[in-house]
Amino acid sequence: VDINDVFKSTNLPVITITRDKPDFEKIKIALKKNFEDWEIRLGLMKNGKIYKVETNHNPIYVKCAGIDIAEAKEIIKISTIRGVVPEPIRMAHLIASGITRGESYGKA
């Protein structure tokens, strides 16, 4: 997903969060194996700056569109109640895991 396009079309800020720093070489190998348009997909993933955000536990990695990193950090801080991941993402993970697997496997 192109987060800049999402921001432009919705006029809503977008924040992406990952637990681990992306390993673009491994991502490239996986994309090449599974998608004809792997170069486009990899380009979208590499587009934009990745910020390392320290938390009380482990760092997370963040990209932003339509919002600066200081505001994004504040939103992350306010919305993180348990663990490392902000509550809306944690709940989405729990719900999706419950629907697809019947339970979460500890990453929420």
GROMACS .gro file of C-alpha atoms in nm:
model
  108
    1VAL     CA    1   0.000   0.000   0.000
    2ASP     CA    2   0.130   0.345  -0.085
    3ILE     CA    3   0.072   0.535   0.240
    4ASN     CA    4   0.121   0.867   0.063
    5ASP     CA    5  -0.162   0.783  -0.179
    6VAL     CA    6  -0.383   0.676   0.111
    7PHE     CA    7  -0.317   1.008   0.282
    8LYS     CA    8  -0.377   1.207  -0.037
    9SER     CA    9  -0.705   1.031  -0.116
   10THR     CA   10  -0.846   1.035   0.238
   11ASN     CA   11  -0.679   1.344   0.384
   12LEU     CA   12  -0.621   1.133   0.696
   13PRO     CA   13  -0.274   1.084   0.843
   14VAL     CA   14  -0.126   0.737   0.806
   15ILE     CA   15   0.116   0.568   1.045
   16THR     CA   16   0.263   0.224   0.979
   17ILE     CA   17   0.424   0.022   1.257
   18THR     CA   18   0.636  -0.292   1.251
   19ARG     CA   19   0.802  -0.472   1.540
   20ASP     CA   20   1.118  -0.552   1.345
   21LYS     CA   21   1.331  -0.337   1.118
   22PRO     CA   22   1.250  -0.446   0.763
   23ASP     CA   23   1.516  -0.663   0.600
   24PHE     CA   24   1.470  -0.548   0.242
   25GLU     CA   25   1.697  -0.816   0.098
   26LYS     CA   26   1.481  -1.094   0.248
   27ILE     CA   27   1.166  -0.908   0.145
   28LYS     CA   28   1.299  -0.879  -0.211
   29ILE     CA   29   1.364  -1.255  -0.229
   30ALA     CA   30   1.012  -1.335  -0.102
   31LEU     CA   31   0.847  -1.084  -0.337
   32LYS     CA   32   1.042  -1.211  -0.640
   33LYS     CA   33   0.930  -1.564  -0.559
   34ASN     CA   34   0.561  -1.475  -0.530
   35PHE     CA   35   0.477  -1.170  -0.742
   36GLU     CA   36   0.538  -1.064  -1.100
   37ASP     CA   37   0.517  -0.699  -0.991
   38TRP     CA   38   0.772  -0.748  -0.712
   39GLU     CA   39   0.972  -0.439  -0.811
   40ILE     CA   40   0.669  -0.212  -0.766
   41ARG     CA   41   0.584  -0.371  -0.432
   42LEU     CA   42   0.943  -0.343  -0.308
   43GLY     CA   43   0.958   0.019  -0.421
   44LEU     CA   44   0.645   0.100  -0.220
   45MET     CA   45   0.792  -0.063   0.089
   46LYS     CA   46   1.120   0.125   0.053
   47ASN     CA   47   0.949   0.458  -0.015
   48GLY     CA   48   0.972   0.698   0.280
   49LYS     CA   49   1.186   0.718   0.589
   50ILE     CA   50   1.169   0.448   0.856
   51TYR     CA   51   1.197   0.582   1.210
   52LYS     CA   52   1.312   0.372   1.503
   53VAL     CA   53   1.087   0.454   1.799
   54GLU     CA   54   1.200   0.345   2.143
   55THR     CA   55   0.935   0.204   2.377
   56ASN     CA   56   0.939   0.076   2.734
   57HIS     CA   57   1.007  -0.271   2.592
   58ASN     CA   58   1.152  -0.309   2.242
   59PRO     CA   59   1.182  -0.050   1.967
   60ILE     CA   60   0.927  -0.038   1.687
   61TYR     CA   61   0.973   0.093   1.334
   62VAL     CA   62   0.742   0.361   1.200
   63LYS     CA   63   0.663   0.536   0.870
   64CYS     CA   64   0.432   0.836   0.842
   65ALA     CA   65   0.234   1.023   0.578
   66GLY     CA   66   0.045   1.343   0.653
   67ILE     CA   67   0.181   1.361   1.008
   68ASP     CA   68   0.526   1.434   1.143
   69ILE     CA   69   0.719   1.181   1.348
   70ALA     CA   70   0.686   1.381   1.672
   71GLU     CA   71   0.306   1.366   1.647
   72ALA     CA   72   0.318   0.999   1.548
   73LYS     CA   73   0.535   0.919   1.852
   74GLU     CA   74   0.286   1.099   2.079
   75ILE     CA   75  -0.006   0.902   1.932
   76ILE     CA   76   0.186   0.577   1.975
   77LYS     CA   77   0.274   0.667   2.335
   78ILE     CA   78  -0.083   0.761   2.427
   79SER     CA   79  -0.242   0.457   2.261
   80THR     CA   80   0.003   0.193   2.387
   81ILE     CA   81  -0.142   0.040   2.702
   82ARG     CA   82   0.015  -0.307   2.709
   83GLY     CA   83   0.341  -0.414   2.552
   84VAL     CA   84   0.492  -0.243   2.251
   85VAL     CA   85   0.206  -0.215   2.002
   86PRO     CA   86  -0.059   0.058   2.016
   87GLU     CA   87  -0.396  -0.069   2.135
   88PRO     CA   88  -0.584  -0.030   1.802
   89ILE     CA   89  -0.326  -0.250   1.628
   90ARG     CA   90  -0.317  -0.498   1.916
   91MET     CA   91  -0.696  -0.535   1.907
   92ALA     CA   92  -0.702  -0.569   1.527
   93HIS     CA   93  -0.444  -0.848   1.557
   94LEU     CA   94  -0.647  -1.028   1.823
   95ILE     CA   95  -0.967  -1.006   1.620
   96ALA     CA   96  -0.802  -1.114   1.294
   97SER     CA   97  -0.621  -1.403   1.466
   98GLY     CA   98  -0.945  -1.513   1.631
   99ILE     CA   99  -1.126  -1.513   1.299
  100THR     CA  100  -0.857  -1.692   1.099
  101ARG     CA  101  -0.703  -1.928   1.358
  102GLY     CA  102  -0.947  -1.935   1.645
  103GLU     CA  103  -0.692  -1.769   1.878
  104SER     CA  104  -0.397  -1.531   1.894
  105TYR     CA  105  -0.047  -1.672   1.907
  106GLY     CA  106   0.111  -1.423   2.145
  107LYS     CA  107   0.224  -1.136   1.924
  108ALA     CA  108  -0.051  -0.892   2.021
   0.00000   0.00000   0.00000
